[in-house]
Amino acid sequence: MKPIALLAALLFVLAAPARALDLTKLEAVPIQEGGRKKPFLVFAEESLLGMTGKARYKKNDEKIPALNVVTSLWLSPIGWENEPLILIGNKKFKEAIGVDPAKKLFSYRELAANAALRASLENVSAIRAKNPKTQLDALEREASNIGMRLALFEGIASGNLVTLLPTGAAAWTPLGKNDPALAKLREGFSKSDQSLFDEGVTLLLSEQSREEARFQADPGKISLELTYQKLHPARWAWILYLVAGIALLSIPGRAGYALGWLFAGAGFLMQFAGIILRVLISGRAPVTNMYESVVWVAFGTILFALIFESIYRSRYFLLGAVPVAVASLILADTQPVILDRSIHPLVPVLMDNFWLTTHVLTITLSYAAFALALGVGHIILGKSLFGSKASPALHNYLYRTLQIGVLLLAVGTILGAVWANYSWGRFWDWDPKETWALIALLGYLFLLHGRINGSWGGFGMAIGAILAFQSVIMAWYGVNFILGVGLHSYGFGSGGLPGAITFVSIEVLFVLLCVWRHRMAVSKKEI
């Protein structure tokens, strides 16, 4: 090679950016966190979501995957204390502690030095010390959440939360400071030496395998969870459902109907696969938190739509179900701070899988039937709004859907009373969750009774299907996320109130508009 060409090649090699370290081998390494064993990838993504509310960290217009961020924070923490990683969502709280209310993410160093935040954390700690069950207000809850995010950052940076070694007992431990696997991992990471880093992962797996098999993670479950985490079945499902809806609306005749069936069926199978994977991973019914129940209701809505479509071949059931399922799954997919998708161990009251499966699945399936009725009700009122009259068959479709929902809600409520007696020693105690379930049931019974005795026809039933669903919103979301009181505390959460208020307000306004339009049409006919 000529000297000039050799120099050019050398300069090209020196100028080329260093190849990023491939962390793939670390993804499937088991770690114990949150009371269970999971793949390191899941730990990384849940940890970044817990700190930032995002699945990726944006730095200099580059989106860095959670695995890279958490691994770097663990193996090379210096400098991360200056990166904005800690989420503060409450604007009033930001103003109270004197930070920029326009910002969402703050650095650990910035928050650790904030005296007002420190005082808020001490106040919450004192409240909890006096009575762990005390109901915190919005600002106190925000302080508590920030405290947990700061603790999460500290735990990963120190390595104390990165519990990778089985110890012959229930709890795993972090790698020791002089652990050879940790030394290789750190050196390989700092030098971007792929072979050295991979050697560290291999050595770590060897250290894990030294313990008795009963203290190790189940390789099959780790593999299943890694597949589930990468697959994102709920995301693929809503995309397929959306395509089904577009096909039904835009392509007339049998072709559009066939495509609607094809894509809705594909989305249903994708969602079913995701639910089965989650059940196999967790070992329980997939309805123990708000995220799971939202996904399950979307699944149930499409299930009922496909069953009714196979009977009536009407197109209306799929048209009513698709918007509900798409909206539910987009919400579950894009709001991880409000709807925590993590798999957590069950609280003691939920340990009985028989009652969990029968009562909770039945109640949430009733919500799915009512959600389908909501969609069909919108179609009936939408036709009226645009000057078209819904057919008696469409009114009958709505009636059948409501019947299914009422039957399931009644059975689920009775099963809940039996479970309450089994768990708490009483059938009924006017707990907020019980009360609102009863209100929802009575509201829908009133709606069906009015239809049977001729007080209203199909149009009135459609109005009732939309308004009655607001009681479902309260029983499902409101009790857990707004009231936050009662014995059903395992389902409590926070966030999403502005969205819920907006949804209810839009629904009420839509009903009022349709009623006004309907009366105008009737008055014109009378004239």
Short mmCIF file of C-alpha atoms in Angstrom, two decimals:
data_model
loop_
_atom_site.label_atom_id
_atom_site.label_comp_id
_atom_site.label_asym_id
_atom_site.label_seq_id
_atom_site.Cartn_x
_atom_site.Cartn_y
_atom_site.Cartn_z
CA MET A 1 0.00 0.00 0.00
CA LYS A 2 1.30 3.48 -0.83
CA PRO A 3 2.29 5.70 2.16
CA ILE A 4 -0.42 8.26 1.38
CA ALA A 5 -3.09 5.56 1.17
CA LEU A 6 -1.83 3.98 4.41
CA LEU A 7 -1.95 7.36 6.20
CA ALA A 8 -5.47 8.00 4.92
CA ALA A 9 -6.63 4.58 6.15
CA LEU A 10 -5.03 5.20 9.55
CA LEU A 11 -6.70 8.60 9.88
CA PHE A 12 -10.06 7.07 8.93
CA VAL A 13 -9.73 4.42 11.65
CA LEU A 14 -8.71 7.01 14.25
CA ALA A 15 -11.54 9.37 13.26
CA ALA A 16 -14.23 6.67 13.21
CA PRO A 17 -16.45 6.69 16.31
CA ALA A 18 -15.99 3.89 18.82
CA ARG A 19 -18.38 1.00 18.26
CA ALA A 20 -21.14 1.01 20.83
CA LEU A 21 -21.04 -1.83 23.31
CA ASP A 22 -23.61 -4.55 22.61
CA LEU A 23 -25.48 -5.25 25.85
CA THR A 24 -27.69 -7.99 24.42
CA LYS A 25 -26.16 -10.75 26.55
CA LEU A 26 -27.20 -8.86 29.69
CA GLU A 27 -30.89 -8.75 28.70
CA ALA A 28 -31.76 -12.26 29.84
CA VAL A 29 -29.67 -12.28 33.03
CA PRO A 30 -32.09 -12.93 35.95
CA ILE A 31 -32.38 -10.31 38.67
CA GLN A 32 -34.57 -10.28 41.76
CA GLU A 33 -36.51 -7.05 42.23
CA GLY A 34 -39.91 -6.10 43.55
CA GLY A 35 -40.46 -9.48 45.16
CA ARG A 36 -39.89 -11.58 42.05
CA LYS A 37 -37.27 -12.72 39.55
CA LYS A 38 -37.23 -11.11 36.10
CA PRO A 39 -34.90 -10.50 33.12
CA PHE A 40 -32.41 -7.65 33.51
CA LEU A 41 -34.01 -5.94 30.48
CA VAL A 42 -37.35 -5.79 32.30
CA PHE A 43 -35.63 -4.42 35.41
CA ALA A 44 -33.90 -1.75 33.30
CA GLU A 45 -37.05 -0.65 31.48
CA GLU A 46 -39.17 -0.58 34.64
CA SER A 47 -36.45 1.35 36.47
CA LEU A 48 -36.15 4.02 33.78
CA LEU A 49 -39.93 4.32 33.62
CA GLY A 50 -39.98 4.64 37.40
CA MET A 51 -37.47 7.50 37.35
CA THR A 52 -38.34 9.38 34.17
CA GLY A 53 -41.78 8.16 33.09
CA LYS A 54 -40.28 7.24 29.71
CA ALA A 55 -39.06 3.99 28.16
CA ARG A 56 -36.05 5.80 26.61
CA TYR A 57 -33.86 8.66 27.78
CA LYS A 58 -33.38 11.56 25.40
CA LYS A 59 -29.91 13.11 25.45
CA ASN A 60 -28.59 15.48 22.78
CA ASP A 61 -31.47 14.53 20.45
CA GLU A 62 -30.54 10.84 20.81
CA LYS A 63 -32.95 8.38 22.40
CA ILE A 64 -30.95 6.03 24.60
CA PRO A 65 -32.57 2.65 25.44
CA ALA A 66 -33.34 1.88 29.07
CA LEU A 67 -30.89 -1.04 29.11
CA ASN A 68 -28.00 1.29 28.21
CA VAL A 69 -29.03 3.97 30.72
CA VAL A 70 -29.52 1.65 33.69
CA THR A 71 -26.41 -0.41 32.91
CA SER A 72 -24.32 2.76 32.71
CA LEU A 73 -25.85 4.10 35.95
CA TRP A 74 -24.95 0.81 37.64
CA LEU A 75 -21.47 0.18 36.23
CA SER A 76 -20.30 3.75 35.64
CA PRO A 77 -22.46 6.10 37.78
CA ILE A 78 -20.15 9.14 37.82
CA GLY A 79 -21.76 11.99 35.89
CA TRP A 80 -25.32 10.63 35.97
CA GLU A 81 -26.08 12.73 39.07
CA ASN A 82 -26.07 15.75 36.76
CA GLU A 83 -28.44 14.25 34.17
CA PRO A 84 -32.16 15.14 34.35
CA LEU A 85 -33.57 11.72 35.21
CA ILE A 86 -36.09 12.40 37.99
CA LEU A 87 -39.67 13.14 36.96
CA ILE A 88 -41.81 15.73 38.76
CA GLY A 89 -45.25 15.93 37.18
CA ASN A 90 -47.24 18.09 39.61
CA LYS A 91 -46.89 21.77 38.65
CA LYS A 92 -48.04 23.05 42.06
CA PHE A 93 -45.44 20.91 43.79
CA LYS A 94 -42.71 22.24 41.51
CA GLU A 95 -43.74 25.77 42.42
CA ALA A 96 -43.82 24.84 46.12
CA ILE A 97 -40.21 23.61 46.12
CA GLY A 98 -38.96 26.44 43.90
CA VAL A 99 -37.97 24.61 40.71
CA ASP A 100 -38.82 25.51 37.12
CA PRO A 101 -42.52 24.56 36.65
CA ALA A 102 -42.01 24.25 32.88
CA LYS A 103 -39.49 21.42 33.28
CA LYS A 104 -40.48 17.80 33.82
CA LEU A 105 -37.12 16.14 34.50
CA PHE A 106 -34.55 17.19 37.08
CA SER A 107 -31.11 15.94 38.05
CA TYR A 108 -30.42 14.01 41.23
CA ARG A 109 -27.89 16.63 42.34
CA GLU A 110 -30.43 19.44 41.86
CA LEU A 111 -33.13 17.73 43.89
CA ALA A 112 -30.82 16.39 46.60
CA ALA A 113 -29.72 19.96 47.35
CA ASN A 114 -33.31 21.30 47.45
CA ALA A 115 -34.16 22.18 51.08
CA ALA A 116 -37.90 22.55 50.39
CA LEU A 117 -38.06 19.08 48.84
CA ARG A 118 -36.11 17.65 51.75
CA ALA A 119 -38.62 19.20 54.17
CA SER A 120 -41.53 17.74 52.19
CA LEU A 121 -39.96 14.28 52.27
CA GLU A 122 -39.40 14.53 56.02
CA ASN A 123 -43.02 15.60 56.48
CA VAL A 124 -44.34 12.61 54.52
CA SER A 125 -42.02 10.31 56.42
CA ALA A 126 -43.35 11.66 59.74
CA ILE A 127 -46.97 11.22 58.59
CA ARG A 128 -46.32 7.63 57.54
CA ALA A 129 -44.46 6.90 60.79
CA LYS A 130 -47.51 7.96 62.83
CA ASN A 131 -50.00 6.04 60.70
CA PRO A 132 -48.96 4.08 57.57
CA LYS A 133 -52.58 4.05 56.35
CA THR A 134 -53.02 7.83 56.46
CA GLN A 135 -54.45 9.24 53.23
CA LEU A 136 -51.94 11.67 51.69
CA ASP A 137 -53.07 14.74 49.77
CA ALA A 138 -51.94 15.42 46.19
CA LEU A 139 -48.76 17.31 47.13
CA GLU A 140 -47.80 14.76 49.76
CA ARG A 141 -48.30 11.93 47.27
CA GLU A 142 -46.09 13.76 44.78
CA ALA A 143 -43.39 14.18 47.42
CA SER A 144 -43.63 10.47 48.23
CA ASN A 145 -43.31 9.55 44.53
CA ILE A 146 -40.25 11.78 44.10
CA GLY A 147 -38.69 10.23 47.19
CA MET A 148 -39.13 6.79 45.65
CA ARG A 149 -37.56 7.97 42.37
CA LEU A 150 -34.58 9.41 44.21
CA ALA A 151 -34.21 6.16 46.17
CA LEU A 152 -34.37 4.19 42.92
CA PHE A 153 -31.58 6.31 41.44
CA GLU A 154 -29.47 5.86 44.57
CA GLY A 155 -30.11 2.12 44.70
CA ILE A 156 -28.98 1.53 41.12
CA ALA A 157 -25.99 3.90 41.32
CA SER A 158 -24.79 2.21 44.51
CA GLY A 159 -25.57 -1.27 43.20
CA ASN A 160 -27.72 -2.08 46.23
CA LEU A 161 -30.85 -2.58 44.13
CA VAL A 162 -29.06 -4.65 41.49
CA THR A 163 -29.56 -7.95 43.32
CA LEU A 164 -28.13 -10.59 41.01
CA LEU A 165 -26.87 -13.35 43.32
CA PRO A 166 -29.05 -16.11 44.83
CA THR A 167 -27.97 -16.64 48.42
CA GLY A 168 -29.71 -19.82 49.47
CA ALA A 169 -32.58 -17.80 50.87
CA ALA A 170 -35.60 -15.90 49.59
CA ALA A 171 -33.76 -12.61 49.00
CA TRP A 172 -30.94 -12.25 46.49
CA THR A 173 -27.94 -9.96 47.14
CA PRO A 174 -25.94 -7.47 45.05
CA LEU A 175 -22.52 -8.39 43.68
CA GLY A 176 -19.74 -7.69 46.16
CA LYS A 177 -17.24 -4.89 45.47
CA ASN A 178 -14.50 -7.43 44.73
CA ASP A 179 -16.69 -9.81 42.76
CA PRO A 180 -14.74 -10.93 39.65
CA ALA A 181 -17.85 -10.81 37.44
CA LEU A 182 -18.55 -7.22 38.50
CA ALA A 183 -14.90 -6.27 37.88
CA LYS A 184 -15.00 -7.67 34.34
CA LEU A 185 -18.34 -6.02 33.62
CA ARG A 186 -17.11 -2.62 34.80
CA GLU A 187 -13.81 -2.83 32.97
CA GLY A 188 -15.44 -4.08 29.78
CA PHE A 189 -18.08 -1.36 29.96
CA SER A 190 -15.62 1.48 30.66
CA LYS A 191 -13.26 0.38 27.85
CA SER A 192 -16.10 -0.59 25.43
CA ASP A 193 -14.37 -4.00 25.28
CA GLN A 194 -17.05 -6.37 24.00
CA SER A 195 -15.21 -9.60 24.72
CA LEU A 196 -14.35 -8.56 28.27
CA PHE A 197 -17.94 -7.44 28.95
CA ASP A 198 -19.32 -10.71 27.58
CA GLU A 199 -16.86 -12.64 29.77
CA GLY A 200 -18.27 -10.76 32.76
CA VAL A 201 -21.85 -11.76 31.83
CA THR A 202 -20.80 -15.39 31.38
CA LEU A 203 -19.00 -15.38 34.75
CA LEU A 204 -22.08 -13.79 36.40
CA LEU A 205 -24.33 -16.53 35.02
CA SER A 206 -21.85 -19.10 36.31
CA GLU A 207 -21.97 -17.53 39.79
CA GLN A 208 -25.78 -17.61 39.74
CA SER A 209 -25.83 -21.29 38.78
CA ARG A 210 -23.76 -22.31 41.83
CA GLU A 211 -26.79 -22.04 44.11
CA GLU A 212 -29.41 -24.75 44.45
CA ALA A 213 -31.90 -24.85 41.59
CA ARG A 214 -34.80 -23.95 43.90
CA PHE A 215 -33.18 -20.58 44.65
CA GLN A 216 -32.45 -19.77 41.01
CA ALA A 217 -34.76 -18.17 38.49
CA ASP A 218 -36.87 -20.38 36.23
CA PRO A 219 -35.15 -20.17 32.79
CA GLY A 220 -38.44 -20.83 31.02
CA LYS A 221 -40.20 -17.92 32.74
CA ILE A 222 -37.23 -15.61 32.15
CA SER A 223 -37.31 -16.47 28.44
CA LEU A 224 -41.09 -15.99 28.27
CA GLU A 225 -40.93 -12.63 29.99
CA LEU A 226 -38.13 -11.44 27.72
CA THR A 227 -40.26 -12.40 24.71
CA TYR A 228 -43.29 -10.62 26.17
CA GLN A 229 -41.27 -7.48 26.96
CA LYS A 230 -39.90 -7.24 23.42
CA LEU A 231 -43.10 -8.23 21.63
CA HIS A 232 -45.35 -5.41 22.92
CA PRO A 233 -48.55 -7.36 22.06
CA ALA A 234 -50.91 -4.60 23.22
CA ARG A 235 -49.23 -2.14 20.84
CA TRP A 236 -49.51 -4.49 17.87
CA ALA A 237 -53.11 -5.25 18.81
CA TRP A 238 -54.30 -1.63 18.74
CA ILE A 239 -52.50 -1.06 15.42
CA LEU A 240 -54.29 -4.07 13.90
CA TYR A 241 -57.63 -2.98 15.39
CA LEU A 242 -57.14 0.49 13.95
CA VAL A 243 -56.52 -0.96 10.48
CA ALA A 244 -59.66 -3.07 10.90
CA GLY A 245 -61.70 0.04 11.71
CA ILE A 246 -60.30 1.93 8.73
CA ALA A 247 -61.12 -1.00 6.44
CA LEU A 248 -64.70 -1.22 7.75
CA LEU A 249 -65.28 2.51 7.27
CA SER A 250 -63.49 3.13 3.99
CA ILE A 251 -64.08 -0.02 1.93
CA PRO A 252 -67.75 -0.72 1.18
CA GLY A 253 -69.37 -4.11 0.82
CA ARG A 254 -68.04 -7.54 1.54
CA ALA A 255 -64.42 -6.66 0.84
CA GLY A 256 -64.28 -4.09 3.64
CA TYR A 257 -66.15 -6.39 6.00
CA ALA A 258 -63.79 -9.28 5.25
CA LEU A 259 -60.72 -7.09 5.80
CA GLY A 260 -62.26 -5.77 9.02
CA TRP A 261 -62.70 -9.34 10.24
CA LEU A 262 -59.17 -10.27 9.16
CA PHE A 263 -57.39 -7.45 10.96
CA ALA A 264 -59.67 -7.50 14.01
CA GLY A 265 -59.09 -11.25 14.30
CA ALA A 266 -55.34 -10.79 13.95
CA GLY A 267 -55.35 -8.10 16.64
CA PHE A 268 -57.48 -10.32 18.87
CA LEU A 269 -55.03 -13.22 18.48
CA MET A 270 -52.08 -10.93 19.18
CA GLN A 271 -53.75 -9.63 22.32
CA PHE A 272 -54.73 -13.15 23.36
CA ALA A 273 -51.11 -14.27 22.98
CA GLY A 274 -49.99 -11.33 25.15
CA ILE A 275 -52.53 -12.20 27.86
CA ILE A 276 -51.47 -15.88 27.85
CA LEU A 277 -47.80 -14.87 28.14
CA ARG A 278 -48.61 -12.56 31.06
CA VAL A 279 -50.60 -15.30 32.81
CA LEU A 280 -47.74 -17.79 32.39
CA ILE A 281 -45.23 -15.26 33.72
CA SER A 282 -47.29 -14.10 36.71
CA GLY A 283 -49.14 -17.34 37.45
CA ARG A 284 -52.46 -15.55 37.96
CA ALA A 285 -55.40 -13.95 36.16
CA PRO A 286 -54.38 -10.75 34.32
CA VAL A 287 -56.67 -8.31 36.17
CA THR A 288 -54.90 -7.30 39.38
CA ASN A 289 -54.12 -3.67 38.51
CA MET A 290 -55.53 -0.89 36.35
CA TYR A 291 -53.19 -1.57 33.41
CA GLU A 292 -54.22 -5.23 33.23
CA SER A 293 -57.93 -4.44 33.58
CA VAL A 294 -57.79 -1.83 30.78
CA VAL A 295 -56.11 -4.36 28.47
CA TRP A 296 -58.58 -7.07 29.51
CA VAL A 297 -61.61 -4.82 28.90
CA ALA A 298 -60.30 -4.00 25.40
CA PHE A 299 -59.87 -7.75 24.81
CA GLY A 300 -63.37 -8.51 26.10
CA THR A 301 -64.93 -5.76 23.97
CA ILE A 302 -63.47 -7.26 20.79
CA LEU A 303 -64.37 -10.78 21.97
CA PHE A 304 -68.05 -9.87 22.37
CA ALA A 305 -68.00 -7.98 19.07
CA LEU A 306 -66.62 -10.98 17.19
CA ILE A 307 -69.17 -13.31 18.82
CA PHE A 308 -72.10 -11.04 17.92
CA GLU A 309 -70.71 -10.46 14.43
CA SER A 310 -70.51 -14.21 13.85
CA ILE A 311 -74.23 -14.41 14.76
CA TYR A 312 -75.69 -11.27 13.16
CA ARG A 313 -73.13 -10.31 10.43
CA SER A 314 -74.04 -6.68 10.98
CA ARG A 315 -70.69 -4.78 10.90
CA TYR A 316 -72.02 -2.53 13.70
CA PHE A 317 -70.53 -4.56 16.54
CA LEU A 318 -67.01 -4.27 15.16
CA LEU A 319 -67.56 -0.58 14.36
CA GLY A 320 -68.66 -0.03 17.95
CA ALA A 321 -65.90 -2.13 19.52
CA VAL A 322 -62.85 -0.98 17.54
CA PRO A 323 -62.74 2.66 18.80
CA VAL A 324 -63.13 1.49 22.41
CA ALA A 325 -60.39 -1.14 22.07
CA VAL A 326 -58.02 1.18 20.22
CA ALA A 327 -58.47 4.01 22.74
CA SER A 328 -58.04 1.63 25.71
CA LEU A 329 -54.88 0.01 24.36
CA ILE A 330 -53.31 3.32 23.28
CA LEU A 331 -53.93 4.56 26.81
CA ALA A 332 -52.32 1.42 28.27
CA ASP A 333 -49.40 1.66 25.84
CA THR A 334 -48.60 5.35 26.22
CA GLN A 335 -49.35 6.18 29.88
CA PRO A 336 -46.93 4.05 31.93
CA VAL A 337 -46.84 6.54 34.80
CA ILE A 338 -50.62 6.29 35.31
CA LEU A 339 -51.04 2.66 34.21
CA ASP A 340 -48.12 0.70 35.63
CA ARG A 341 -47.53 -2.29 33.35
CA SER A 342 -45.09 -3.98 35.76
CA ILE A 343 -45.92 -7.43 37.09
CA HIS A 344 -46.03 -7.35 40.88
CA PRO A 345 -46.58 -10.11 43.46
CA LEU A 346 -50.15 -10.37 44.70
CA VAL A 347 -51.26 -8.81 47.96
CA PRO A 348 -52.59 -11.43 50.45
CA VAL A 349 -56.29 -10.76 49.78
CA LEU A 350 -55.77 -11.64 46.09
CA MET A 351 -53.83 -14.83 46.73
CA ASP A 352 -56.87 -17.05 46.14
CA ASN A 353 -56.76 -17.46 42.37
CA PHE A 354 -60.22 -19.06 42.22
CA TRP A 355 -61.98 -15.94 43.54
CA LEU A 356 -59.64 -13.64 41.64
CA THR A 357 -60.45 -15.45 38.41
CA THR A 358 -64.20 -15.72 38.91
CA HIS A 359 -65.09 -12.39 40.54
CA VAL A 360 -62.65 -9.95 38.93
CA LEU A 361 -62.73 -11.46 35.44
CA THR A 362 -66.54 -11.49 35.51
CA ILE A 363 -66.79 -7.87 36.66
CA THR A 364 -64.29 -6.64 34.06
CA LEU A 365 -65.99 -8.66 31.32
CA SER A 366 -69.21 -6.83 32.22
CA TYR A 367 -67.32 -3.57 31.71
CA ALA A 368 -66.28 -4.89 28.29
CA ALA A 369 -69.90 -5.61 27.35
CA PHE A 370 -70.93 -2.14 28.52
CA ALA A 371 -68.03 -0.63 26.55
CA LEU A 372 -69.34 -2.40 23.44
CA ALA A 373 -72.82 -1.04 24.22
CA LEU A 374 -71.21 2.39 24.54
CA GLY A 375 -69.79 2.04 21.04
CA VAL A 376 -73.08 0.84 19.54
CA GLY A 377 -74.91 3.63 21.37
CA HIS A 378 -72.62 6.18 19.73
CA ILE A 379 -73.45 4.72 16.32
CA ILE A 380 -77.21 5.06 16.99
CA LEU A 381 -76.90 8.65 18.24
CA GLY A 382 -74.44 9.48 15.47
CA LYS A 383 -76.96 8.40 12.87
CA SER A 384 -79.60 10.61 14.52
CA LEU A 385 -77.19 13.53 14.67
CA PHE A 386 -76.64 13.39 10.92
CA GLY A 387 -80.30 13.00 10.07
CA SER A 388 -80.41 9.24 9.60
CA LYS A 389 -82.64 6.87 11.53
CA ALA A 390 -81.16 3.77 13.14
CA SER A 391 -82.88 0.52 12.22
CA PRO A 392 -84.81 -1.58 14.77
CA ALA A 393 -82.16 -4.27 14.28
CA LEU A 394 -79.47 -1.87 15.50
CA HIS A 395 -81.56 -1.05 18.56
CA ASN A 396 -81.90 -4.79 19.19
CA TYR A 397 -78.11 -5.21 18.93
CA LEU A 398 -77.69 -2.61 21.67
CA TYR A 399 -80.31 -4.33 23.83
CA ARG A 400 -78.58 -7.72 23.54
CA THR A 401 -75.23 -6.21 24.47
CA LEU A 402 -76.69 -4.51 27.54
CA GLN A 403 -78.31 -7.77 28.63
CA ILE A 404 -74.95 -9.54 28.57
CA GLY A 405 -73.34 -6.73 30.57
CA VAL A 406 -76.06 -6.70 33.24
CA LEU A 407 -75.93 -10.48 33.64
CA LEU A 408 -72.13 -10.44 34.09
CA LEU A 409 -72.15 -7.46 36.46
CA ALA A 410 -74.87 -9.03 38.62
CA VAL A 411 -73.03 -12.37 38.80
CA GLY A 412 -69.70 -10.61 39.44
CA THR A 413 -71.17 -8.53 42.26
CA ILE A 414 -72.63 -11.60 43.94
CA LEU A 415 -69.31 -13.44 43.61
CA GLY A 416 -67.59 -10.38 45.09
CA ALA A 417 -69.88 -10.55 48.13
CA VAL A 418 -69.05 -14.23 48.60
CA TRP A 419 -65.32 -13.46 48.31
CA ALA A 420 -65.70 -10.57 50.79
CA ASN A 421 -67.26 -12.94 53.31
CA TYR A 422 -64.44 -15.43 52.69
CA SER A 423 -61.69 -12.78 53.06
CA TRP A 424 -63.11 -10.16 55.44
CA GLY A 425 -65.89 -11.99 57.26
CA ARG A 426 -68.83 -10.04 55.82
CA PHE A 427 -70.84 -10.11 52.59
CA TRP A 428 -71.44 -6.35 52.30
CA ASP A 429 -70.16 -3.26 54.10
CA TRP A 430 -70.89 -0.33 51.74
CA ASP A 431 -67.23 -0.09 50.79
CA PRO A 432 -66.88 2.56 47.99
CA LYS A 433 -66.04 -0.13 45.42
CA GLU A 434 -69.05 -2.21 46.43
CA THR A 435 -71.32 0.83 46.49
CA TRP A 436 -70.38 2.03 43.03
CA ALA A 437 -70.65 -1.47 41.58
CA LEU A 438 -74.21 -1.56 42.95
CA ILE A 439 -74.96 1.91 41.56
CA ALA A 440 -73.75 0.83 38.12
CA LEU A 441 -75.83 -2.35 38.25
CA LEU A 442 -78.98 -0.49 39.33
CA GLY A 443 -78.42 2.12 36.62
CA TYR A 444 -78.28 -0.49 33.86
CA LEU A 445 -81.23 -2.42 35.34
CA PHE A 446 -83.22 0.83 35.29
CA LEU A 447 -82.23 1.30 31.64
CA LEU A 448 -83.39 -2.20 30.64
CA HIS A 449 -86.56 -1.93 32.71
CA GLY A 450 -87.51 1.31 30.94
CA ARG A 451 -87.06 -0.36 27.58
CA ILE A 452 -89.18 -3.37 28.58
CA ASN A 453 -92.09 -1.30 29.94
CA GLY A 454 -92.02 1.05 26.94
CA SER A 455 -90.81 4.19 28.71
CA TRP A 456 -88.22 4.72 25.95
CA GLY A 457 -87.24 3.13 22.70
CA GLY A 458 -83.96 2.56 20.96
CA PHE A 459 -82.91 6.22 20.97
CA GLY A 460 -83.46 6.55 24.72
CA MET A 461 -81.67 3.26 25.29
CA ALA A 462 -78.65 4.59 23.36
CA ILE A 463 -78.60 7.72 25.54
CA GLY A 464 -78.80 5.51 28.62
CA ALA A 465 -75.95 3.27 27.40
CA ILE A 466 -73.65 6.32 27.20
CA LEU A 467 -74.74 7.96 30.45
CA ALA A 468 -74.79 4.71 32.44
CA PHE A 469 -71.22 3.99 31.34
CA GLN A 470 -70.12 7.00 33.38
CA SER A 471 -71.05 5.02 36.51
CA VAL A 472 -68.73 2.27 35.24
CA ILE A 473 -65.96 4.87 34.89
CA MET A 474 -66.55 5.86 38.51
CA ALA A 475 -66.66 2.27 39.80
CA TRP A 476 -63.63 1.27 37.72
CA TYR A 477 -61.39 4.34 37.71
CA GLY A 478 -62.91 6.87 40.11
CA VAL A 479 -62.94 4.76 43.27
CA ASN A 480 -59.31 3.68 42.79
CA PHE A 481 -57.76 6.87 41.41
CA ILE A 482 -59.95 9.69 42.78
CA LEU A 483 -61.48 8.53 46.07
CA GLY A 484 -58.60 6.22 47.00
CA VAL A 485 -60.37 4.88 50.09
CA GLY A 486 -61.79 1.53 51.10
CA LEU A 487 -60.72 -2.08 51.47
CA HIS A 488 -59.86 -2.42 47.77
CA SER A 489 -56.61 -0.49 48.34
CA TYR A 490 -54.58 -2.94 46.22
CA GLY A 491 -56.09 -1.30 43.12
CA PHE A 492 -55.40 2.32 44.11
CA GLY A 493 -53.36 4.66 41.93
CA SER A 494 -53.13 8.28 40.90
CA GLY A 495 -53.13 10.41 37.79
CA GLY A 496 -55.34 10.74 34.74
CA LEU A 497 -58.03 12.90 36.38
CA PRO A 498 -57.99 15.68 33.71
CA GLY A 499 -58.39 13.05 30.98
CA ALA A 500 -61.24 11.34 32.81
CA ILE A 501 -63.06 14.65 33.37
CA THR A 502 -62.57 15.55 29.70
CA PHE A 503 -63.98 12.18 28.58
CA VAL A 504 -67.07 12.45 30.79
CA SER A 505 -67.66 16.09 29.75
CA ILE A 506 -67.43 15.26 26.04
CA GLU A 507 -69.84 12.36 26.46
CA VAL A 508 -72.41 14.50 28.27
CA LEU A 509 -72.11 17.27 25.67
CA PHE A 510 -72.47 14.72 22.87
CA VAL A 511 -75.65 13.32 24.43
CA LEU A 512 -77.11 16.83 24.90
CA LEU A 513 -76.32 17.70 21.28
CA CYS A 514 -77.97 14.52 20.02
CA VAL A 515 -81.06 15.09 22.18
CA TRP A 516 -81.36 18.65 20.86
CA ARG A 517 -80.96 17.45 17.26
CA HIS A 518 -83.51 14.67 17.81
CA ARG A 519 -86.10 17.08 19.25
CA MET A 520 -85.57 19.47 16.36
CA ALA A 521 -86.17 16.64 13.89
CA VAL A 522 -89.34 15.53 15.74
CA SER A 523 -90.74 19.08 15.90
CA LYS A 524 -90.22 19.53 12.15
CA LYS A 525 -92.16 16.35 11.44
CA GLU A 526 -95.02 17.52 13.67
CA ILE A 527 -95.19 20.81 11.79
#
